[in-house]
XYZ file of C-alpha atoms in Angstrom:
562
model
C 0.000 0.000 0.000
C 1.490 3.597 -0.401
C 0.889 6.353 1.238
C 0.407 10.517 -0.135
C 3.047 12.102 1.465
C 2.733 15.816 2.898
C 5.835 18.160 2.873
C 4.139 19.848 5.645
C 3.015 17.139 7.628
C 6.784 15.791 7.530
C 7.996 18.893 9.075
C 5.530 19.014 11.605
C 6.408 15.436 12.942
C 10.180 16.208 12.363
C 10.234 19.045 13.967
C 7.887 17.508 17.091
C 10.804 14.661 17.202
C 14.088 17.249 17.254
C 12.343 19.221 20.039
C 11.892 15.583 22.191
C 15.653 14.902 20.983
C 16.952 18.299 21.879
C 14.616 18.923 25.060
C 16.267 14.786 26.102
C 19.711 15.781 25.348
C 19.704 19.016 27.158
C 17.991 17.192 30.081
C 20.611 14.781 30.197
C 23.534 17.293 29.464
C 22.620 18.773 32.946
C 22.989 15.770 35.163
C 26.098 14.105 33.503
C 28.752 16.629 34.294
C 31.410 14.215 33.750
C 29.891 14.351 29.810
C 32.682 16.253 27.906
C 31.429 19.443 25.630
C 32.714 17.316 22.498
C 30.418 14.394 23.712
C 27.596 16.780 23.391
C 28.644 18.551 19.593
C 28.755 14.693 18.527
C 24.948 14.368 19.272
C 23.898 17.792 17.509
C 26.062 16.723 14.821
C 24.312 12.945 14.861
C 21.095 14.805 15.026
C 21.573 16.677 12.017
C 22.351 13.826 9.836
C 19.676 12.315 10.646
C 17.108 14.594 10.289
C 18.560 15.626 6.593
C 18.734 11.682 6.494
C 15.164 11.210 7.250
C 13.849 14.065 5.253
C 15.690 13.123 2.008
C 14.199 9.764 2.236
C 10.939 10.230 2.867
C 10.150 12.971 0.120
C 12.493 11.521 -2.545
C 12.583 8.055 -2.502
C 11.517 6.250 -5.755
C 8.554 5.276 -3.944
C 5.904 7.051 -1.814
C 6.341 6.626 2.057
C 4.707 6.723 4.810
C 6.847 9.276 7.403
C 5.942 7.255 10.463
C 6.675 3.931 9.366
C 10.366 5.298 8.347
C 11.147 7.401 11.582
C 10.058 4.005 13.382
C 12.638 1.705 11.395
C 15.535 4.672 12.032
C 14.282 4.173 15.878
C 14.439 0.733 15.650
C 17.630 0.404 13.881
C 19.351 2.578 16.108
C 18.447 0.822 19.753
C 19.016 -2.573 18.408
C 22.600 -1.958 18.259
C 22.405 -1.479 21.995
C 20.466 -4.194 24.197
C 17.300 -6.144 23.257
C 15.277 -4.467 26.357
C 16.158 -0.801 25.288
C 12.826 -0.088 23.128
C 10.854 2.119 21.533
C 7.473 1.678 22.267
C 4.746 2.901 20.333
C 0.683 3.365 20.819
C 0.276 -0.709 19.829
C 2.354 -1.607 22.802
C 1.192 0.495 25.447
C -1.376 -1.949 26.746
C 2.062 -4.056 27.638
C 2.982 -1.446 29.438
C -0.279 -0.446 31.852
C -0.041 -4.932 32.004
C 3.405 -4.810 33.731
C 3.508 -1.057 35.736
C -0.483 -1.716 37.010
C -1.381 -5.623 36.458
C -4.570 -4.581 34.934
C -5.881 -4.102 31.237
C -8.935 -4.019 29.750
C -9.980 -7.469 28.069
C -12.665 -10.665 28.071
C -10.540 -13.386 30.380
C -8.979 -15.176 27.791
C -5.059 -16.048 26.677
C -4.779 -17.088 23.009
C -2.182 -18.878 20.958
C -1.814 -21.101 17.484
C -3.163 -24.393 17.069
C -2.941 -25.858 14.123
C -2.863 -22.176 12.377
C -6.041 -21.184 13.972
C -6.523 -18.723 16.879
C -6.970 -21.182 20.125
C -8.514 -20.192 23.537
C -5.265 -21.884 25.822
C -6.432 -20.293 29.036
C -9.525 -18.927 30.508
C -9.851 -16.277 33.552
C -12.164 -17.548 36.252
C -14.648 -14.961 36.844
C -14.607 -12.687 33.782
C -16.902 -12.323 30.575
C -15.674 -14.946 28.708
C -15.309 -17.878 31.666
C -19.009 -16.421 32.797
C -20.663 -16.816 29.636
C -19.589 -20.137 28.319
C -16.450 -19.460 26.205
C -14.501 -23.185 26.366
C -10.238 -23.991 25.971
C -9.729 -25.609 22.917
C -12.178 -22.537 21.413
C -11.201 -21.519 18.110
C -11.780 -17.967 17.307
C -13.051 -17.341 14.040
C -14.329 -14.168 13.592
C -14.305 -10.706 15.815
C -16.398 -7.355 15.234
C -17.124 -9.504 12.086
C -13.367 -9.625 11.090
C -12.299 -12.984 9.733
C -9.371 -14.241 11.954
C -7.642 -16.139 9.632
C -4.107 -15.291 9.169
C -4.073 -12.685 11.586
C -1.160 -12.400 14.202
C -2.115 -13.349 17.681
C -0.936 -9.649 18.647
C -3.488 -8.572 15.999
C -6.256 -10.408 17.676
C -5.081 -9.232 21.114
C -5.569 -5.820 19.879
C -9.282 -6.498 18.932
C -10.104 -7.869 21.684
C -8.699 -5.735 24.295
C -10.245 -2.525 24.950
C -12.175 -0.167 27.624
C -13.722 -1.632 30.358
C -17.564 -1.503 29.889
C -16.950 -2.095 25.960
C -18.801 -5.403 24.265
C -16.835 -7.353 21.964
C -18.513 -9.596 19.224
C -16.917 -13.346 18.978
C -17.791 -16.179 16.862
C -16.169 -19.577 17.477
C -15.615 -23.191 16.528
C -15.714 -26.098 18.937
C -15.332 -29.506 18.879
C -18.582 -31.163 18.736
C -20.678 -28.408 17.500
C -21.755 -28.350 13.896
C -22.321 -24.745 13.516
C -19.864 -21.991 14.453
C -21.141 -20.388 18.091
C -21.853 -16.184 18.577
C -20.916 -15.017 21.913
C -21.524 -10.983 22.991
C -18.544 -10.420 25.512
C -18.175 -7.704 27.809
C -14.621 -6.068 28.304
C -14.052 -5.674 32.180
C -10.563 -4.360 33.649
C -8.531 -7.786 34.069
C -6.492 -7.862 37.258
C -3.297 -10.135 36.356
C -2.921 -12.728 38.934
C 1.036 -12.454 39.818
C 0.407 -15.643 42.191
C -1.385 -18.551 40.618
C -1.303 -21.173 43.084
C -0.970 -21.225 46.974
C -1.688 -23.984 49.229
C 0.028 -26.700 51.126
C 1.728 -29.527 49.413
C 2.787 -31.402 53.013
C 1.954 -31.371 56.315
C 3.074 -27.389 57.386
C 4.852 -27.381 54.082
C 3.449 -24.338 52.125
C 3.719 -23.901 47.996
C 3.109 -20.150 46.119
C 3.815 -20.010 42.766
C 4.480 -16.370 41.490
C 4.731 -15.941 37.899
C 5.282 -12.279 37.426
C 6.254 -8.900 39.077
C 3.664 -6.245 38.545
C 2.577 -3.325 41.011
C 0.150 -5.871 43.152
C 3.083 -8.638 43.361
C 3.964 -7.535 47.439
C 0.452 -7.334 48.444
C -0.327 -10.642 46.145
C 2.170 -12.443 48.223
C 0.843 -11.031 51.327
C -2.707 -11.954 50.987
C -1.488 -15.822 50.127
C 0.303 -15.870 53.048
C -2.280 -14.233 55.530
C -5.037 -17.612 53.660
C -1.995 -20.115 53.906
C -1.914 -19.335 58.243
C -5.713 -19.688 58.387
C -5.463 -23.265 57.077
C -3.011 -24.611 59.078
C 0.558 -24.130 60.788
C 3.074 -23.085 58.350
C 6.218 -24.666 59.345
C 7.742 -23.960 55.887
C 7.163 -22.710 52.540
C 8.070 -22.938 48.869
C 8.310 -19.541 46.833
C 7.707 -21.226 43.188
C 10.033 -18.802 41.261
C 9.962 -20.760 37.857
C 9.192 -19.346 34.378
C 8.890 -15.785 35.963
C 10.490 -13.279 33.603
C 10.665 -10.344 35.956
C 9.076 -7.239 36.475
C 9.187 -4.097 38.534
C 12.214 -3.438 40.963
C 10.181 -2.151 43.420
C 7.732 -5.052 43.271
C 10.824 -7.366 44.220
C 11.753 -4.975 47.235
C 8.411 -5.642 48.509
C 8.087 -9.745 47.919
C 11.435 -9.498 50.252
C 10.087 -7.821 52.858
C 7.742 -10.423 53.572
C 10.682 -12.683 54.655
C 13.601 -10.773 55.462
C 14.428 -8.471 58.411
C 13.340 -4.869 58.543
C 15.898 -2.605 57.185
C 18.029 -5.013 55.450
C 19.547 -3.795 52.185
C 18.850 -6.763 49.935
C 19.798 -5.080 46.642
C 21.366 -1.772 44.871
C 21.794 -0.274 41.626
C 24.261 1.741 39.490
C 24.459 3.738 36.042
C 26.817 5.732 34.423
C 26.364 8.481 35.956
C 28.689 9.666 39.039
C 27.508 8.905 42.804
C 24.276 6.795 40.698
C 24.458 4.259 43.183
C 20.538 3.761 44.922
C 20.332 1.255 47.755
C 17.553 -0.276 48.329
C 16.211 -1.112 51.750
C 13.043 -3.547 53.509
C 10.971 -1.701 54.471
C 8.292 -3.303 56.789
C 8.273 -5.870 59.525
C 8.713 -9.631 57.598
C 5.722 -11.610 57.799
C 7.831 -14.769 57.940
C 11.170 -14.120 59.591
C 11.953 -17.152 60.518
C 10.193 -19.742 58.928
C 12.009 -21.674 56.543
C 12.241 -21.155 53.160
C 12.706 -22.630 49.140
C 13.066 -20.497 46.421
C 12.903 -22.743 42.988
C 14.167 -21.676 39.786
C 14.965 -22.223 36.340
C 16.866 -20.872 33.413
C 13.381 -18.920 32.609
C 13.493 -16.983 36.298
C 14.760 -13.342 35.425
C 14.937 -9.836 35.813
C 13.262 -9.385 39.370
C 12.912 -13.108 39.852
C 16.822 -13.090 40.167
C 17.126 -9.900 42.442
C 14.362 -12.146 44.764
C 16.353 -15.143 44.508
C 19.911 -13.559 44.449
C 19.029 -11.450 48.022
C 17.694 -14.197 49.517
C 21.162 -16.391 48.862
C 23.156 -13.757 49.529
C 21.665 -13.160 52.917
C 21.349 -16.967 54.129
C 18.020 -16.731 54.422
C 16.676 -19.646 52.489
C 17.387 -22.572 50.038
C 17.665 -21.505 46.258
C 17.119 -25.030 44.387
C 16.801 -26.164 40.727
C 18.862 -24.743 37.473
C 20.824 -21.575 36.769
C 18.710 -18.577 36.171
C 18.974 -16.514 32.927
C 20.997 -13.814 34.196
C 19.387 -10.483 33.348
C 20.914 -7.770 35.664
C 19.824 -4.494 33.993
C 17.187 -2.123 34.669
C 15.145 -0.379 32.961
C 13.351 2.927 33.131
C 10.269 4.020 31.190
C 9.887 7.660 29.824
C 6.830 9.095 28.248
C 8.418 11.037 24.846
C 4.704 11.892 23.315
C 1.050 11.247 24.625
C 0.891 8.193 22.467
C 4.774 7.172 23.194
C 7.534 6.055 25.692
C 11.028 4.657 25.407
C 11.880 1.492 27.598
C 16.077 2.319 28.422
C 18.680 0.096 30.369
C 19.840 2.773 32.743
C 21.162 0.817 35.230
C 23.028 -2.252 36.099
C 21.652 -4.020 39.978
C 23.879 -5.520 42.416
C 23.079 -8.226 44.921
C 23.893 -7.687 48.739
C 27.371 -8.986 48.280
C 27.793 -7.038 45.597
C 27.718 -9.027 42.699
C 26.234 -8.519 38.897
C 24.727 -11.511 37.655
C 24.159 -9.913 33.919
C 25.076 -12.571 31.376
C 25.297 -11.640 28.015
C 27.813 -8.198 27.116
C 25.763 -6.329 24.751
C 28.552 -3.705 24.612
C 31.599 -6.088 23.988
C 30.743 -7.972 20.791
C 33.166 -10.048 18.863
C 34.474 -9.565 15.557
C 31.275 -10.685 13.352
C 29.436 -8.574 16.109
C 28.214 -11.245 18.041
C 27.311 -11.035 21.747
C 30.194 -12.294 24.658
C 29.804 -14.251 27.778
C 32.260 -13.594 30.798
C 34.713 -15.973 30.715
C 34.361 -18.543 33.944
C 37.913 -17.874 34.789
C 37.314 -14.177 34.989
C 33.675 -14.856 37.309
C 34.647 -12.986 40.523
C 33.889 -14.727 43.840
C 32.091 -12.720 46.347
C 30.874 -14.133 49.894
C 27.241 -14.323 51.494
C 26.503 -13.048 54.653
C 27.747 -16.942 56.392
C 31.433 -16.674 54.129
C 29.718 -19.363 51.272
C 31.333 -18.908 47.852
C 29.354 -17.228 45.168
C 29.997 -15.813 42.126
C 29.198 -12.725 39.622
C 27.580 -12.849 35.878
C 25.901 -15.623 34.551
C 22.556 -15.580 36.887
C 22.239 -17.150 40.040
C 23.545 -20.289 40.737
C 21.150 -22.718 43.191
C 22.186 -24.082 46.068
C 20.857 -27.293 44.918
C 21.112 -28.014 41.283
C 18.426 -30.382 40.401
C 17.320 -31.049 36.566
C 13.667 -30.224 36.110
C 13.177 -33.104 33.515
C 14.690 -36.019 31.678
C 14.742 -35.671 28.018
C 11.892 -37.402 26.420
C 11.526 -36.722 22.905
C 8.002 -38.324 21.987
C 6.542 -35.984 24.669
C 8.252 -33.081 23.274
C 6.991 -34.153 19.928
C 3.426 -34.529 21.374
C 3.402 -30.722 22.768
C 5.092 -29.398 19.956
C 1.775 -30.520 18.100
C -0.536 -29.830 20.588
C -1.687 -33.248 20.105
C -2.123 -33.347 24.400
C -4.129 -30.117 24.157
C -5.914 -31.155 21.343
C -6.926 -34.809 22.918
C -8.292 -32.866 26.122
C -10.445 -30.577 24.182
C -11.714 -33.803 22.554
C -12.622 -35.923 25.689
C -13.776 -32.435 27.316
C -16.320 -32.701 24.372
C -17.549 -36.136 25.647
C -17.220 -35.988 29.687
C -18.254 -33.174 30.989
C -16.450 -34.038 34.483
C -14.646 -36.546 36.089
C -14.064 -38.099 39.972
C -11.859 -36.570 41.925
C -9.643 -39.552 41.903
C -9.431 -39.481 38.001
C -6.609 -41.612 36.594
C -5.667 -42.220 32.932
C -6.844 -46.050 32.269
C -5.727 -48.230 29.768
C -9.177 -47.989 27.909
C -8.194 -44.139 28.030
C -4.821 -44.609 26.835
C -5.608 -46.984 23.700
C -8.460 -43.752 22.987
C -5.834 -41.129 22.748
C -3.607 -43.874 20.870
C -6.518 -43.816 18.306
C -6.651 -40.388 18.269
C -3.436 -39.683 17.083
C -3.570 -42.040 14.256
C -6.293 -40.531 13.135
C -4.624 -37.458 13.403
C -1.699 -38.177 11.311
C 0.538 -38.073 13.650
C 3.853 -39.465 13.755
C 7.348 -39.622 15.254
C 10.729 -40.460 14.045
C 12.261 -42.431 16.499
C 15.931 -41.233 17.152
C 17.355 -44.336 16.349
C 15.369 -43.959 12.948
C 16.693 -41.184 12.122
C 20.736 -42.551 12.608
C 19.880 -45.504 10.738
C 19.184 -43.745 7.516
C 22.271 -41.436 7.979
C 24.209 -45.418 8.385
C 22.894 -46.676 5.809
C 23.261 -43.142 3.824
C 27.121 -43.168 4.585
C 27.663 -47.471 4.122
C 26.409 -46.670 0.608
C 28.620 -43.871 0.181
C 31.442 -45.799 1.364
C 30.606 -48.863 -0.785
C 30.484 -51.415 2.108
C 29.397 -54.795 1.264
C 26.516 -56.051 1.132
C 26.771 -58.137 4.571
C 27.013 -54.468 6.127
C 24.069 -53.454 4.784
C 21.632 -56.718 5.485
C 22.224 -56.091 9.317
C 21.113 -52.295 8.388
C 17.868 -53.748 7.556
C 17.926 -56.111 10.766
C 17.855 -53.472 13.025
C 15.343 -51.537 11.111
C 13.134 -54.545 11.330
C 13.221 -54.354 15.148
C 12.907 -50.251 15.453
C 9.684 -51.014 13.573
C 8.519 -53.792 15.551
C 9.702 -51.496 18.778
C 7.748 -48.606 17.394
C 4.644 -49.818 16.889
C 4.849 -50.746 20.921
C 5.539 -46.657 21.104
C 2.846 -46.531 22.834
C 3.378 -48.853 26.148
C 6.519 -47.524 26.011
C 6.103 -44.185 26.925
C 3.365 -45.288 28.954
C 3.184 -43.921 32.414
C 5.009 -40.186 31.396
C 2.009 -40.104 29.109
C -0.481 -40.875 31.820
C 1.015 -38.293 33.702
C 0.942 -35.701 31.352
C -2.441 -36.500 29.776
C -4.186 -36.509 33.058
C -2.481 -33.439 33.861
C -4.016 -31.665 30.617
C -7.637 -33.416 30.803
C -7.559 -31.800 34.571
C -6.868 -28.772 33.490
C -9.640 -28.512 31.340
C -12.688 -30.054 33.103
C -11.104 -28.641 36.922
C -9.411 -25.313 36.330
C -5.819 -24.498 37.121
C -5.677 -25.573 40.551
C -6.484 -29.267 39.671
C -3.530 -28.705 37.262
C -0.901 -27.422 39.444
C -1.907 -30.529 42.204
C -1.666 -33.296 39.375
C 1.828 -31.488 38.948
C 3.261 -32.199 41.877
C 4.036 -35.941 42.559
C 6.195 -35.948 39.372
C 7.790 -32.097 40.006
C 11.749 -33.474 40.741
C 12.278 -30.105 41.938
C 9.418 -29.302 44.290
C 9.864 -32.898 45.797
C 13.433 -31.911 46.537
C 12.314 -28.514 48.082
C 10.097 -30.145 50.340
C 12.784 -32.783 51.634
C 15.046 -30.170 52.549
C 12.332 -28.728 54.389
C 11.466 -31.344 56.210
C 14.989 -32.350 57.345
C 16.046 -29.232 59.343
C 20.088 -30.922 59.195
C 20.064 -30.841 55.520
C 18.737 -27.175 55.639
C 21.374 -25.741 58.082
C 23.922 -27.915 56.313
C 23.349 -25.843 53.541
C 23.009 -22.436 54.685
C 26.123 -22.964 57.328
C 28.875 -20.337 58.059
C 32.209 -21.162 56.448
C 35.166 -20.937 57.691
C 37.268 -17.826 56.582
């Protein structure tokens, strides 16, 4: 499509964009004395280019632009060179933005994704529009405001259906079972983001929260499920679920802390470029559980605030960081609002742990030759000390106390959730049991169903041991082995095929456990999902044995010898 372009209009928005620059730089000129005058004439300089850049592009380029669209790519092009957090971000993404600084947006009480190329409910909201009115997982979303949904982005769709509170939202939809496409009439309410999604006991005085995310409500979220957790019962210890959390707000991290660690303490800091930058941070209220003990489990997915939670609480002694090294994100960010329809996301700062430690990763600002990101060296990892002398170290995320693997490999269950196939079977027997007992197991009769199922489907999966017979056979060919070579090829492809037509009873129980996991989730909400979880969690098992052996715990968390 092209756009008429308007000399005047160009100007106008040109003009808007060098006063933000200029009105920035000038800003910033007068809190970085240590800037040198020559730094400065570089930017006007810069500045200039650009702007004669821009302008010569956009009215004389062999093909009609559209200005915005071009200043966006210059953006764009110019902050990818930096890190991938430092962003522009434009009226589209502002909605992301309310999400993370308030927890709230305006929306139905549904999370979407692609299945099979069509727009799939994956998640509903208890309590909003669309859980209220009958909207099902496993939905398929097929028109909205009478806009055809195929081959539309799932941000595109987000967009449509997100919008003031109070608003209705037209939605038609395709289920399993139903011959004609459903209309459903939603109502947009403000969506609260749950930043805990589970909390209960899992043993005897042996608590479990799950927090998945650090918005505004995160301290108070954690405070409410710990107030509900003491009604129910004596907690003697609890698990703080820290997996698969990307992060958040700084501030929202201060206050999970202060829930378990001693008034006053100064659990993390942060620094910029800037001289005498540094800002300590301090908690900032009485803990609500001092003393009790405590498991923080994480993964390579935990980042961003997750680490600051995890990395304070190691740093300090004051509980049990278990499961795999985190991803090691130790910058922070700072919003600023450029227009009324317009912020920038920045890196501004770096944060430190107690001991003093940077846990950052990837150097965005020491690239190789080809211009490819670095990784500090292990050899160059300083050690620092927590507050009992234990041995820790800087970049590279937090390390647990207690590695322990989330999962064995198994490839046929990757393959099955890499094609929905589990998700797919639940919507499917969702369509023909409308609940189950509470003691609901996966049967054999259910097993040789979903064994069906997948036939019918089409689906299949290359054994590994497939796949390195063909590359044998591929390079005995190529070599010109004889023929003797090549007869027990086909021997031991006769037995992979009589082994992989028992696929099924082979992967057996991990299917049960998964499949009953998913049918769960869809006939008894998340809850019934996160308890099916547990049994076969490696890692929460192993947080609640170290709770529950007080030796083990100290062991870990003892003062070393200097």
């Amino acid at each position: 499509m092209k756009y008429k372009f308007c000399k005047k209009s160009l100007f106008k928005y040109l003009f808007t964009c060098m006063l933000v620059l200029i009105i920035a730089i000038l800003s910033f000129g007068f809190t970085n004395k240590n800037e040198s005058a020559d730094f400065f004439l570089k930017i006007y300089k810069s500045i200039d280019v650009f702007s004669k850049v821009y302008k010569e592009v956009a009215i004389n380029y062999v093909d009609s632009l559209n200005p915005d669209d071009v200043m966006r790519s210059g953006i764009d092009g110019m902050l990818r060179s930096l890190d991938p957090y430092t962003v522009f971000i434009g009226e589209k993404e502002n909605d992301e933005i309310d999400l993370v600084t308030t927890g709230k947006y305006g929306g139905v009480g549904i999370s979407i994704g692609l299945r099979d190329g069509y727009i799939t409910i994956i998640n509903l909201l208890e309590g909003y529009s669309a859980a209220k009115q009958g909207i099902e997982v496993g939905d398929r979303i097929i028109e909205i405001e009478g806009k055809q949904t195929k081959g539309m982005t799932l941000e595109s769709v987000r967009l449509l259906v997100r919008g003031v509170p109070g608003t209705e939202v037209k939605m038609k939809i395709e289920r399993e079972g139903e011959k004609k496409p459903i209309e459903f009439v939603l109502l947009r309410e403000e969506i609260s983001v749950r930043n805990v999604t589970y909390s209960g006991y899992v043993e005897n005085g042996i608590a479990y929260i799950r927090l998945e995310r650090f918005t505004r409500t995160a301290g108070e979220d954690i405070r409410a499920a710990i107030k509900e957790l003491r009604t129910k019962g004596e907690l003697k210890g609890l698990i703080l679920d820290l997996r698969d959390n990307p992060g958040g707000l700084l501030e929202s991290a201060v206050e999970v802390l202060s829930k378990f660690v001693a008034e006053n303490s100064f659990i993390v800091s942060t620094r910029s470029r800037k001289i005498d930058s540094e800002r300590k941070y301090y908690t900032t209220e009485t803990p609500m559980l001092k003393d009790v003990p405590l498991v923080i489990m994480v993964n390579r997915y935990s980042a961003s605030a997750s680490e600051i939670v995890s990395g304070a609480i190691q740093d300090l002694d004051r509980g049990v960081i278990i499961g795999a090294k985190t991803f090691g994100k130790g910058l922070v960010q700072t919003i600023t609002r450029l227009t009324e329809n317009s912020s920038l996301k920045m890196t501004t700062a770096r944060y430190y742990t107690p001991s003093g430690r940077c846990i950052q990763e990837i150097d965005y600002w020491h690239r190789d030759k080809d211009g490819n990101t670095t990784t500090v060296p292990d050899s160059l990892r300083r050690e620092f000390r927590t507050a009992n002398n234990r041995k820790v170290r800087e970049s590279g995320g937090i390390m647990p106390d207690t590695v322990v693997v989330d999962t064995t490999q198994n490839l046929f269950l990757d393959e099955l959730y890499r094609k929905s196939m589990l998700f797919k079977f639940a919507n499917h027997f969702a369509s023909e049991n409308k609940t189950v007992a509470d003691n609901f197991e996966i049967t054999d009769e259910i097993l040789k169903k979903f064994e069906t199922y997948l036939k019918d489907k089409g689906f299949e999966f290359q054994e590994e041991g497939e796949l390195k017979l063909k590359d044998l056979r591929t390079i005995s060919i190529n070599a010109r082995y004889d023929n003797s070579f090549i007869d027990g090829i086909n021997k031991l492809e006769t037995i992979l095929k009589q082994n992989k037509e028992r696929q099924m009873q082979r992967y057996a129980e991990d299917v049960k456990k998964v499949l009953k996991i998913e049918i769960l989730a869809r006939l008894k909400g998340e809850k019934a999902r996160f308890e099916a979880s547990f049994p076969h969690d490696k890692q929460l098992q192993s947080a609640v044995g170290i709770l529950k052996d007080k030796k083990i715990y100290d062991k870990i968390l003892s003062v070393k010898k200097r």
